[in-house]
Each structure stands twice: as structure tokens, then as C-alpha cells.
Amino acid sequence: PADEFTPYHEKLLEGTYDCVDRIVVNAYYPLGRSAGGFRAWWRKLTGSDESLDRSHMQRMAGRFKRRVEAYAKKHKIPVRLCEAGERKHEIAEEYLPDSDRFKGIFLVLIARAPAPIWEVDRTPRGRIGKLYRNKKWPYVNHFYFHLMDPDWGHVTVRMCG
């Protein structure tokens, strides 16, 4: 191949590309894909399973959004909510930094998109009886961090809060 990206990330790539005008990295946390992995992560984060329930998970997502917005405000990074169907890379073009020497985040976009969520059923004694993924994928916030990298140029890191 004519580039170093393909062989280095070959195992992680789906499909092919011809002319790269942007790179989108979908943030992915493998431990969170299974009930046992998610539960282990939660225990490591909070110290126990006691707070593992829908309301605590929703509060955590809300705190994440507020912290992203506070960080962006402090560093004068624009944050924009997107409607369904808006082309995020086209929006980002309006915000591209003027300086060739700019490095870092220059824009955060937030859009609603479907995602799997965890559900917790507890026994009458308060223990976790079942931890499972909801079969319906509700719309939740996804964050698109647009940044300029000196080697790669415009890169977007997408993650679900």
C-alpha cells in the first residue's frame, strides 16, 4: 500500500478507502460489550455494584455531557447540537482552524443516535439478578470531537456518552 495507515491498522479496518479526506475513529471499549465486562468496569469505577442501576447510569451520562460542555467553554471550543441528517463533516469544515500550526480539539458536535443500553434487574434482596442489553436501542447522545493532528490532519473521535 501507498500509506502506513492501512497495514498498521489492518485488523481494525472495515472496508476500503481510496482518498482520505477525513478520519473518524469510533471510540470503542471492549470490556463494555459483555455483561460481565461492564459489571467489572462499574465495580472498578465505583467500588461496588450498589449503584449499578439505570438512574446512576443516566446521571453519569448527564455529568459527562456537562463536563464536556464546561471544558469546551473554558477553552473556547464551540459545541453544537446537531439535528438528524446533518452532515457533521460539512459542519466541521466551517470551524476548521485558520492556523496550520493549530493542534487539538477545535469543535465538539453532539447528536442523538441509537445505541445499546444496559438494564439491571435486581432480586428482592437487592442483588443483581440480571444485567442485560435492552433489545431496543434508544436514541442517546453521541459526541464528535473534531481535532487537528499535526500528522493526520482533521480527525474525528466519535463516542457514545
CSV table of N, CA and C in Angstrom, one decimal:
chain,number,residue,atom,x,y,z
A,1,PRO,N,0.8,-1.2,0.0
A,1,PRO,CA,0.0,0.0,0.0
A,1,PRO,C,0.8,1.3,0.0
A,2,ALA,N,0.2,2.3,-0.5
A,2,ALA,CA,1.0,3.6,-0.6
A,2,ALA,C,1.0,4.4,0.7
A,3,ASP,N,0.4,3.9,1.8
A,3,ASP,CA,0.4,4.6,3.0
A,3,ASP,C,0.7,3.7,4.2
A,4,GLU,N,1.0,4.2,5.3
A,4,GLU,CA,1.4,3.5,6.5
A,4,GLU,C,0.2,3.1,7.4
A,5,PHE,N,-0.9,3.8,7.2
A,5,PHE,CA,-2.1,3.6,8.0
A,5,PHE,C,-2.7,2.2,7.8
A,6,THR,N,-2.8,1.8,6.6
A,6,THR,CA,-3.5,0.5,6.3
A,6,THR,C,-2.9,-0.7,6.9
A,7,PRO,N,-1.6,-0.9,6.7
A,7,PRO,CA,-1.0,-2.1,7.3
A,7,PRO,C,-1.0,-2.0,8.8
A,8,TYR,N,-0.8,-0.9,9.4
A,8,TYR,CA,-0.7,-0.7,10.8
A,8,TYR,C,-2.0,-1.0,11.5
A,9,HIS,N,-3.2,-0.6,10.9
A,9,HIS,CA,-4.5,-0.7,11.5
A,9,HIS,C,-5.3,-1.8,10.7
A,10,GLU,N,-4.7,-2.6,9.9
A,10,GLU,CA,-5.5,-3.5,9.1
A,10,GLU,C,-6.5,-4.4,9.8
A,11,LYS,N,-6.2,-4.8,11.0
A,11,LYS,CA,-7.1,-5.7,11.8
A,11,LYS,C,-8.3,-4.9,12.2
A,12,LEU,N,-8.2,-3.6,12.3
A,12,LEU,CA,-9.3,-2.8,12.9
A,12,LEU,C,-10.2,-2.1,11.8
A,13,LEU,N,-9.7,-2.2,10.5
A,13,LEU,CA,-10.4,-1.5,9.5
A,13,LEU,C,-11.5,-2.4,8.9
A,14,GLU,N,-12.6,-1.7,8.5
A,14,GLU,CA,-13.7,-2.4,7.8
A,14,GLU,C,-13.8,-1.7,6.4
A,15,GLY,N,-13.9,-2.4,5.4
A,15,GLY,CA,-14.0,-1.8,4.1
A,15,GLY,C,-12.7,-1.3,3.6
A,16,THR,N,-12.8,-0.5,2.6
A,16,THR,CA,-11.6,0.1,2.0
A,16,THR,C,-11.8,1.6,1.8
A,17,TYR,N,-10.7,2.3,1.5
A,17,TYR,CA,-10.8,3.7,1.2
A,17,TYR,C,-9.9,4.0,0.1
A,18,ASP,N,-10.1,5.1,-0.6
A,18,ASP,CA,-9.3,5.5,-1.8
A,18,ASP,C,-8.6,6.8,-1.5
A,19,CYS,N,-9.4,7.8,-1.2
A,19,CYS,CA,-8.8,9.1,-1.0
A,19,CYS,C,-9.3,9.6,0.4
A,20,VAL,N,-8.5,9.7,1.4
A,20,VAL,CA,-8.9,10.0,2.7
A,20,VAL,C,-9.0,11.5,2.8
A,21,ASP,N,-10.2,12.0,3.1
A,21,ASP,CA,-10.3,13.5,3.3
A,21,ASP,C,-10.7,13.7,4.8
A,22,ARG,N,-10.9,12.6,5.5
A,22,ARG,CA,-11.2,12.7,7.0
A,22,ARG,C,-11.0,11.3,7.6
A,23,ILE,N,-10.7,11.3,8.8
A,23,ILE,CA,-10.6,10.0,9.6
A,23,ILE,C,-11.6,10.1,10.7
A,24,VAL,N,-12.5,9.1,10.9
A,24,VAL,CA,-13.4,9.1,12.0
A,24,VAL,C,-13.0,7.8,12.8
A,25,VAL,N,-12.7,8.1,14.1
A,25,VAL,CA,-12.4,7.0,15.0
A,25,VAL,C,-13.6,6.8,15.9
A,26,ASN,N,-14.2,5.6,15.8
A,26,ASN,CA,-15.3,5.3,16.7
A,26,ASN,C,-14.7,4.7,18.0
A,27,ALA,N,-14.8,5.5,19.1
A,27,ALA,CA,-14.3,5.1,20.4
A,27,ALA,C,-15.0,3.8,20.8
A,28,TYR,N,-14.3,2.8,21.2
A,28,TYR,CA,-14.9,1.5,21.5
A,28,TYR,C,-14.2,1.0,22.7
A,29,TYR,N,-15.0,0.5,23.6
A,29,TYR,CA,-14.5,0.0,24.9
A,29,TYR,C,-14.9,-1.5,25.0
A,30,PRO,N,-14.0,-2.4,24.6
A,30,PRO,CA,-14.4,-3.8,24.5
A,30,PRO,C,-15.0,-4.4,25.8
A,31,LEU,N,-14.5,-4.0,27.0
A,31,LEU,CA,-14.9,-4.5,28.2
A,31,LEU,C,-16.4,-4.2,28.4
A,32,GLY,N,-16.9,-3.1,27.9
A,32,GLY,CA,-18.3,-2.8,28.0
A,32,GLY,C,-19.2,-3.5,27.1
A,33,ARG,N,-18.7,-4.4,26.3
A,33,ARG,CA,-19.6,-5.1,25.4
A,33,ARG,C,-20.3,-6.3,26.0
A,34,SER,N,-19.8,-6.9,27.1
A,34,SER,CA,-20.4,-8.0,27.7
A,34,SER,C,-20.9,-7.6,29.1
A,35,ALA,N,-21.9,-8.3,29.6
A,35,ALA,CA,-22.4,-8.0,30.9
A,35,ALA,C,-21.4,-8.2,32.0
A,36,GLY,N,-20.6,-9.2,32.0
A,36,GLY,CA,-19.5,-9.4,33.0
A,36,GLY,C,-18.4,-8.3,32.9
A,37,GLY,N,-18.1,-7.9,31.6
A,37,GLY,CA,-17.1,-6.9,31.5
A,37,GLY,C,-17.6,-5.5,32.0
A,38,PHE,N,-18.9,-5.2,31.6
A,38,PHE,CA,-19.5,-4.0,32.1
A,38,PHE,C,-19.5,-3.9,33.6
A,39,ARG,N,-19.9,-5.0,34.2
A,39,ARG,CA,-20.0,-5.1,35.7
A,39,ARG,C,-18.7,-4.9,36.3
A,40,ALA,N,-17.6,-5.6,35.7
A,40,ALA,CA,-16.3,-5.4,36.3
A,40,ALA,C,-15.8,-4.0,36.2
A,41,TRP,N,-16.1,-3.3,35.0
A,41,TRP,CA,-15.7,-1.9,34.9
A,41,TRP,C,-16.4,-1.1,35.9
A,42,TRP,N,-17.7,-1.3,36.1
A,42,TRP,CA,-18.5,-0.5,37.1
A,42,TRP,C,-17.9,-0.7,38.5
A,43,ARG,N,-17.6,-1.9,38.8
A,43,ARG,CA,-17.0,-2.1,40.2
A,43,ARG,C,-15.7,-1.4,40.3
A,44,LYS,N,-14.9,-1.4,39.3
A,44,LYS,CA,-13.6,-0.7,39.4
A,44,LYS,C,-13.8,0.8,39.5
A,45,LEU,N,-14.8,1.3,38.8
A,45,LEU,CA,-15.1,2.7,38.8
A,45,LEU,C,-15.7,3.2,40.1
A,46,THR,N,-16.6,2.4,40.6
A,46,THR,CA,-17.4,2.9,41.8
A,46,THR,C,-17.0,2.2,43.1
A,47,GLY,N,-16.4,1.0,43.0
A,47,GLY,CA,-16.0,0.2,44.2
A,47,GLY,C,-17.0,-0.9,44.5
A,48,SER,N,-18.2,-0.9,43.9
A,48,SER,CA,-19.2,-1.9,44.2
A,48,SER,C,-20.3,-1.9,43.2
A,49,ASP,N,-21.2,-2.9,43.3
A,49,ASP,CA,-22.4,-3.0,42.4
A,49,ASP,C,-23.6,-2.2,43.0
A,50,GLU,N,-23.5,-1.6,44.2
A,50,GLU,CA,-24.6,-1.0,44.8
A,50,GLU,C,-25.3,0.1,44.0
A,51,SER,N,-24.5,0.8,43.3
A,51,SER,CA,-25.1,1.9,42.5
A,51,SER,C,-25.3,1.6,41.0
A,52,LEU,N,-25.2,0.3,40.7
A,52,LEU,CA,-25.4,-0.1,39.3
A,52,LEU,C,-26.9,-0.2,39.0
A,53,ASP,N,-27.4,0.8,38.5
A,53,ASP,CA,-28.8,0.8,38.1
A,53,ASP,C,-29.0,1.9,37.0
A,54,ARG,N,-30.2,1.9,36.4
A,54,ARG,CA,-30.5,2.9,35.3
A,54,ARG,C,-30.3,4.3,35.7
A,55,SER,N,-30.8,4.7,36.9
A,55,SER,CA,-30.7,6.1,37.3
A,55,SER,C,-29.2,6.6,37.4
A,56,HIS,N,-28.4,5.7,38.0
A,56,HIS,CA,-27.0,6.1,38.2
A,56,HIS,C,-26.3,6.2,36.8
A,57,MET,N,-26.6,5.3,35.9
A,57,MET,CA,-26.0,5.3,34.6
A,57,MET,C,-26.5,6.5,33.8
A,58,GLN,N,-27.7,6.9,34.0
A,58,GLN,CA,-28.2,8.1,33.3
A,58,GLN,C,-27.6,9.4,33.9
A,59,ARG,N,-27.4,9.4,35.2
A,59,ARG,CA,-26.8,10.6,35.8
A,59,ARG,C,-25.3,10.7,35.3
A,60,MET,N,-24.6,9.5,35.2
A,60,MET,CA,-23.3,9.6,34.7
A,60,MET,C,-23.2,10.1,33.3
A,61,ALA,N,-24.1,9.7,32.5
A,61,ALA,CA,-24.1,10.3,31.1
A,61,ALA,C,-24.4,11.8,31.1
A,62,GLY,N,-25.3,12.2,32.0
A,62,GLY,CA,-25.6,13.6,32.1
A,62,GLY,C,-24.3,14.4,32.6
A,63,ARG,N,-23.6,13.9,33.6
A,63,ARG,CA,-22.4,14.5,34.1
A,63,ARG,C,-21.4,14.6,33.0
A,64,PHE,N,-21.2,13.5,32.2
A,64,PHE,CA,-20.3,13.5,31.1
A,64,PHE,C,-20.5,14.7,30.2
A,65,LYS,N,-21.8,14.8,29.8
A,65,LYS,CA,-22.2,15.9,28.8
A,65,LYS,C,-21.9,17.3,29.4
A,66,ARG,N,-22.2,17.5,30.7
A,66,ARG,CA,-22.0,18.8,31.3
A,66,ARG,C,-20.5,19.0,31.4
A,67,ARG,N,-19.7,18.0,31.7
A,67,ARG,CA,-18.2,18.2,31.8
A,67,ARG,C,-17.6,18.5,30.4
A,68,VAL,N,-18.1,17.9,29.4
A,68,VAL,CA,-17.6,18.2,28.1
A,68,VAL,C,-17.9,19.6,27.7
A,69,GLU,N,-19.2,20.0,28.0
A,69,GLU,CA,-19.6,21.4,27.7
A,69,GLU,C,-18.8,22.4,28.5
A,70,ALA,N,-18.5,22.1,29.8
A,70,ALA,CA,-17.7,23.0,30.7
A,70,ALA,C,-16.3,23.1,30.2
A,71,TYR,N,-15.7,22.0,29.8
A,71,TYR,CA,-14.3,22.0,29.3
A,71,TYR,C,-14.3,22.9,28.0
A,72,ALA,N,-15.2,22.6,27.1
A,72,ALA,CA,-15.3,23.4,25.9
A,72,ALA,C,-15.4,24.9,26.1
A,73,LYS,N,-16.3,25.2,27.0
A,73,LYS,CA,-16.5,26.7,27.3
A,73,LYS,C,-15.2,27.3,27.9
A,74,LYS,N,-14.6,26.6,28.8
A,74,LYS,CA,-13.3,27.1,29.4
A,74,LYS,C,-12.2,27.3,28.3
A,75,HIS,N,-12.2,26.4,27.4
A,75,HIS,CA,-11.1,26.5,26.3
A,75,HIS,C,-11.6,27.1,25.0
A,76,LYS,N,-12.8,27.7,25.1
A,76,LYS,CA,-13.4,28.4,23.9
A,76,LYS,C,-13.5,27.5,22.7
A,77,ILE,N,-13.9,26.3,22.9
A,77,ILE,CA,-14.2,25.3,21.9
A,77,ILE,C,-15.7,25.3,21.6
A,78,PRO,N,-16.1,25.6,20.4
A,78,PRO,CA,-17.6,25.6,20.1
A,78,PRO,C,-18.2,24.2,20.3
A,79,VAL,N,-19.4,24.2,20.8
A,79,VAL,CA,-20.2,23.0,21.0
A,79,VAL,C,-21.5,23.2,20.2
A,80,ARG,N,-21.8,22.3,19.4
A,80,ARG,CA,-23.0,22.5,18.6
A,80,ARG,C,-23.9,21.2,18.7
A,81,LEU,N,-25.2,21.4,18.9
A,81,LEU,CA,-26.1,20.2,18.8
A,81,LEU,C,-26.5,20.1,17.4
A,82,CYS,N,-26.6,18.8,16.9
A,82,CYS,CA,-26.9,18.5,15.5
A,82,CYS,C,-28.3,17.9,15.4
A,83,GLU,N,-28.9,18.2,14.4
A,83,GLU,CA,-30.2,17.6,14.1
A,83,GLU,C,-30.0,16.3,13.3
A,84,ALA,N,-31.0,15.4,13.2
A,84,ALA,CA,-30.9,14.2,12.4
A,84,ALA,C,-30.6,14.6,11.0
A,85,GLY,N,-29.7,13.8,10.3
A,85,GLY,CA,-29.4,14.0,8.9
A,85,GLY,C,-28.4,15.1,8.6
A,86,GLU,N,-28.0,15.9,9.6
A,86,GLU,CA,-27.0,16.9,9.3
A,86,GLU,C,-25.6,16.2,9.1
A,87,ARG,N,-24.9,16.6,8.1
A,87,ARG,CA,-23.6,16.1,7.7
A,87,ARG,C,-22.5,16.7,8.6
A,88,LYS,N,-22.1,16.0,9.6
A,88,LYS,CA,-21.2,16.5,10.6
A,88,LYS,C,-19.8,17.0,10.0
A,89,HIS,N,-19.3,16.3,9.0
A,89,HIS,CA,-18.0,16.7,8.5
A,89,HIS,C,-18.2,18.0,7.7
A,90,GLU,N,-19.4,18.3,7.2
A,90,GLU,CA,-19.6,19.6,6.5
A,90,GLU,C,-19.7,20.7,7.5
A,91,ILE,N,-20.4,20.4,8.6
A,91,ILE,CA,-20.4,21.4,9.7
A,91,ILE,C,-19.0,21.8,10.2
A,92,ALA,N,-18.2,20.7,10.4
A,92,ALA,CA,-16.9,20.9,10.9
A,92,ALA,C,-16.0,21.8,10.0
A,93,GLU,N,-16.2,21.7,8.7
A,93,GLU,CA,-15.5,22.5,7.7
A,93,GLU,C,-15.6,24.0,8.0
A,94,GLU,N,-16.7,24.4,8.5
A,94,GLU,CA,-17.0,25.8,8.8
A,94,GLU,C,-16.1,26.3,10.0
A,95,TYR,N,-15.7,25.3,10.8
A,95,TYR,CA,-14.9,25.6,12.1
A,95,TYR,C,-13.4,25.3,12.0
A,96,LEU,N,-13.0,24.8,10.8
A,96,LEU,CA,-11.6,24.4,10.7
A,96,LEU,C,-10.7,25.6,11.1
A,97,PRO,N,-9.6,25.3,11.9
A,97,PRO,CA,-8.7,26.4,12.4
A,97,PRO,C,-8.0,27.1,11.2
A,98,ASP,N,-7.8,28.4,11.3
A,98,ASP,CA,-7.1,29.1,10.3
A,98,ASP,C,-5.6,28.8,10.3
A,99,SER,N,-5.0,28.6,11.4
A,99,SER,CA,-3.6,28.4,11.5
A,99,SER,C,-3.2,26.9,11.2
A,100,ASP,N,-2.1,26.8,10.4
A,100,ASP,CA,-1.6,25.5,10.1
A,100,ASP,C,-0.9,24.9,11.3
A,101,ARG,N,-0.6,25.7,12.3
A,101,ARG,CA,0.1,25.2,13.5
A,101,ARG,C,-0.9,24.8,14.6
A,102,PHE,N,-2.2,24.9,14.4
A,102,PHE,CA,-3.1,24.6,15.4
A,102,PHE,C,-3.1,23.1,15.7
A,103,LYS,N,-3.1,22.7,17.0
A,103,LYS,CA,-3.2,21.3,17.3
A,103,LYS,C,-4.3,21.2,18.4
A,104,GLY,N,-5.1,20.1,18.4
A,104,GLY,CA,-6.0,19.9,19.4
A,104,GLY,C,-7.5,19.9,18.9
A,105,ILE,N,-8.4,20.0,19.9
A,105,ILE,CA,-9.8,20.0,19.6
A,105,ILE,C,-10.3,21.4,19.2
A,106,PHE,N,-11.0,21.4,18.1
A,106,PHE,CA,-11.5,22.7,17.6
A,106,PHE,C,-13.0,22.8,17.6
A,107,LEU,N,-13.7,21.6,17.8
A,107,LEU,CA,-15.2,21.6,17.7
A,107,LEU,C,-15.7,20.3,18.4
A,108,VAL,N,-16.8,20.5,19.1
A,108,VAL,CA,-17.5,19.3,19.6
A,108,VAL,C,-18.9,19.3,19.1
A,109,LEU,N,-19.3,18.3,18.4
A,109,LEU,CA,-20.7,18.2,17.9
A,109,LEU,C,-21.4,17.1,18.8
A,110,ILE,N,-22.7,17.3,19.1
A,110,ILE,CA,-23.4,16.4,19.8
A,110,ILE,C,-24.7,16.0,19.0
A,111,ALA,N,-24.9,14.7,18.8
A,111,ALA,CA,-26.1,14.3,18.0
A,111,ALA,C,-26.7,13.1,18.7
A,112,ARG,N,-28.0,13.0,18.5
A,112,ARG,CA,-28.7,11.8,19.1
A,112,ARG,C,-28.7,10.7,18.0
A,113,ALA,N,-28.3,9.5,18.5
A,113,ALA,CA,-28.3,8.3,17.6
A,113,ALA,C,-28.6,7.1,18.5
A,114,PRO,N,-29.1,6.0,17.9
A,114,PRO,CA,-29.4,4.8,18.6
A,114,PRO,C,-28.1,4.1,19.2
A,115,ALA,N,-28.3,3.6,20.3
A,115,ALA,CA,-27.2,2.8,20.9
A,115,ALA,C,-27.7,1.8,21.9
A,116,PRO,N,-27.0,0.7,22.1
A,116,PRO,CA,-27.5,-0.3,23.1
A,116,PRO,C,-27.3,0.3,24.5
A,117,ILE,N,-28.2,0.0,25.4
A,117,ILE,CA,-28.0,0.4,26.8
A,117,ILE,C,-28.2,-0.8,27.7
A,118,TRP,N,-27.5,-0.7,28.9
A,118,TRP,CA,-27.6,-1.8,29.8
A,118,TRP,C,-28.8,-1.6,30.7
A,119,GLU,N,-29.5,-2.7,31.1
A,119,GLU,CA,-30.6,-2.7,32.0
A,119,GLU,C,-30.2,-3.6,33.2
A,120,VAL,N,-30.6,-3.3,34.4
A,120,VAL,CA,-30.3,-4.0,35.6
A,120,VAL,C,-31.6,-4.5,36.3
A,121,ASP,N,-31.8,-5.8,36.5
A,121,ASP,CA,-32.9,-6.3,37.3
A,121,ASP,C,-32.3,-6.8,38.6
A,122,ARG,N,-32.9,-6.3,39.7
A,122,ARG,CA,-32.4,-6.7,41.0
A,122,ARG,C,-33.4,-7.7,41.6
A,123,THR,N,-32.8,-8.6,42.5
A,123,THR,CA,-33.7,-9.5,43.2
A,123,THR,C,-34.4,-8.8,44.4
A,124,PRO,N,-35.3,-9.4,45.0
A,124,PRO,CA,-36.0,-8.8,46.1
A,124,PRO,C,-35.0,-8.4,47.3
A,125,ARG,N,-33.9,-9.1,47.3
A,125,ARG,CA,-32.9,-8.8,48.4
A,125,ARG,C,-31.9,-7.7,47.9
A,126,GLY,N,-32.1,-7.2,46.7
A,126,GLY,CA,-31.3,-6.1,46.2
A,126,GLY,C,-30.0,-6.5,45.5
A,127,ARG,N,-29.9,-7.7,45.2
A,127,ARG,CA,-28.7,-8.2,44.4
A,127,ARG,C,-29.0,-8.1,42.9
A,128,ILE,N,-28.0,-8.0,42.1
A,128,ILE,CA,-28.2,-8.0,40.7
A,128,ILE,C,-28.6,-9.4,40.3
A,129,GLY,N,-29.8,-9.5,39.8
A,129,GLY,CA,-30.4,-10.8,39.3
A,129,GLY,C,-30.0,-11.0,37.8
A,130,LYS,N,-30.0,-9.9,37.1
A,130,LYS,CA,-29.8,-10.0,35.6
A,130,LYS,C,-29.3,-8.6,35.1
A,131,LEU,N,-28.2,-8.6,34.4
A,131,LEU,CA,-27.7,-7.5,33.7
A,131,LEU,C,-27.7,-7.8,32.2
A,132,TYR,N,-28.4,-7.0,31.5
A,132,TYR,CA,-28.6,-7.3,30.0
A,132,TYR,C,-28.8,-6.1,29.2
A,133,ARG,N,-28.6,-6.3,27.9
A,133,ARG,CA,-28.7,-5.2,27.0
A,133,ARG,C,-30.2,-5.1,26.6
A,134,ASN,N,-30.7,-3.9,26.6
A,134,ASN,CA,-32.1,-3.7,26.1
A,134,ASN,C,-32.1,-4.0,24.7
A,135,LYS,N,-33.2,-4.8,24.2
A,135,LYS,CA,-33.3,-5.1,22.8
A,135,LYS,C,-33.6,-3.9,21.9
A,136,LYS,N,-34.2,-2.9,22.5
A,136,LYS,CA,-34.5,-1.7,21.8
A,136,LYS,C,-33.3,-0.8,22.0
A,137,TRP,N,-32.9,-0.1,20.9
A,137,TRP,CA,-31.8,0.8,21.0
A,137,TRP,C,-32.3,2.2,21.1
A,138,PRO,N,-32.4,2.8,22.2
A,138,PRO,CA,-32.9,4.2,22.3
A,138,PRO,C,-31.9,5.2,21.7
A,139,TYR,N,-32.4,6.4,21.5
A,139,TYR,CA,-31.6,7.5,21.0
A,139,TYR,C,-30.9,8.1,22.2
A,140,VAL,N,-29.6,8.2,22.1
A,140,VAL,CA,-28.8,8.8,23.2
A,140,VAL,C,-27.7,9.7,22.6
A,141,ASN,N,-27.1,10.5,23.4
A,141,ASN,CA,-26.1,11.5,22.9
A,141,ASN,C,-24.8,10.7,22.4
A,142,HIS,N,-24.4,11.1,21.2
A,142,HIS,CA,-23.1,10.7,20.7
A,142,HIS,C,-22.3,12.0,20.5
A,143,PHE,N,-21.0,12.0,20.9
A,143,PHE,CA,-20.2,13.1,20.9
A,143,PHE,C,-19.1,13.0,19.8
A,144,TYR,N,-18.9,14.0,19.0
A,144,TYR,CA,-18.0,14.0,17.9
A,144,TYR,C,-16.9,15.1,18.2
A,145,PHE,N,-15.8,14.6,18.6
A,145,PHE,CA,-14.7,15.5,19.0
A,145,PHE,C,-13.8,15.7,17.7
A,146,HIS,N,-13.9,16.9,17.2
A,146,HIS,CA,-13.1,17.2,15.9
A,146,HIS,C,-11.8,17.9,16.4
A,147,LEU,N,-10.7,17.3,15.9
A,147,LEU,CA,-9.4,17.8,16.3
A,147,LEU,C,-8.4,17.8,15.1
A,148,MET,N,-7.4,18.7,15.3
A,148,MET,CA,-6.4,18.7,14.2
A,148,MET,C,-5.1,18.1,14.8
A,149,ASP,N,-4.6,17.1,14.1
A,149,ASP,CA,-3.4,16.4,14.4
A,149,ASP,C,-2.3,16.8,13.5
A,150,PRO,N,-1.1,17.1,14.0
A,150,PRO,CA,0.0,17.5,13.1
A,150,PRO,C,0.3,16.5,12.0
A,151,ASP,N,0.1,15.2,12.2
A,151,ASP,CA,0.4,14.2,11.3
A,151,ASP,C,-0.7,13.8,10.4
A,152,TRP,N,-1.9,13.7,11.0
A,152,TRP,CA,-3.1,13.1,10.4
A,152,TRP,C,-4.0,14.2,9.8
A,153,GLY,N,-3.9,15.4,10.3
A,153,GLY,CA,-4.9,16.4,9.9
A,153,GLY,C,-6.2,16.3,10.7
A,154,HIS,N,-7.3,16.6,10.0
A,154,HIS,CA,-8.6,16.6,10.6
A,154,HIS,C,-9.0,15.2,11.0
A,155,VAL,N,-9.2,14.9,12.3
A,155,VAL,CA,-9.6,13.6,12.8
A,155,VAL,C,-10.8,13.8,13.7
A,156,THR,N,-11.8,12.9,13.6
A,156,THR,CA,-12.9,13.0,14.4
A,156,THR,C,-12.9,11.7,15.3
A,157,VAL,N,-13.1,11.9,16.6
A,157,VAL,CA,-13.3,10.8,17.5
A,157,VAL,C,-14.7,10.8,18.0
A,158,ARG,N,-15.5,9.8,17.7
A,158,ARG,CA,-16.9,9.7,18.0
A,158,ARG,C,-17.1,8.7,19.1
A,159,MET,N,-17.8,9.1,20.1
A,159,MET,CA,-18.1,8.2,21.2
A,159,MET,C,-19.5,8.5,21.8
A,160,CYS,N,-20.1,7.4,22.3
A,160,CYS,CA,-21.4,7.5,22.9
A,160,CYS,C,-21.2,7.8,24.4
A,161,GLY,N,-21.9,8.8,24.9
A,161,GLY,CA,-21.7,9.1,26.4
A,161,GLY,C,-22.5,8.2,27.2
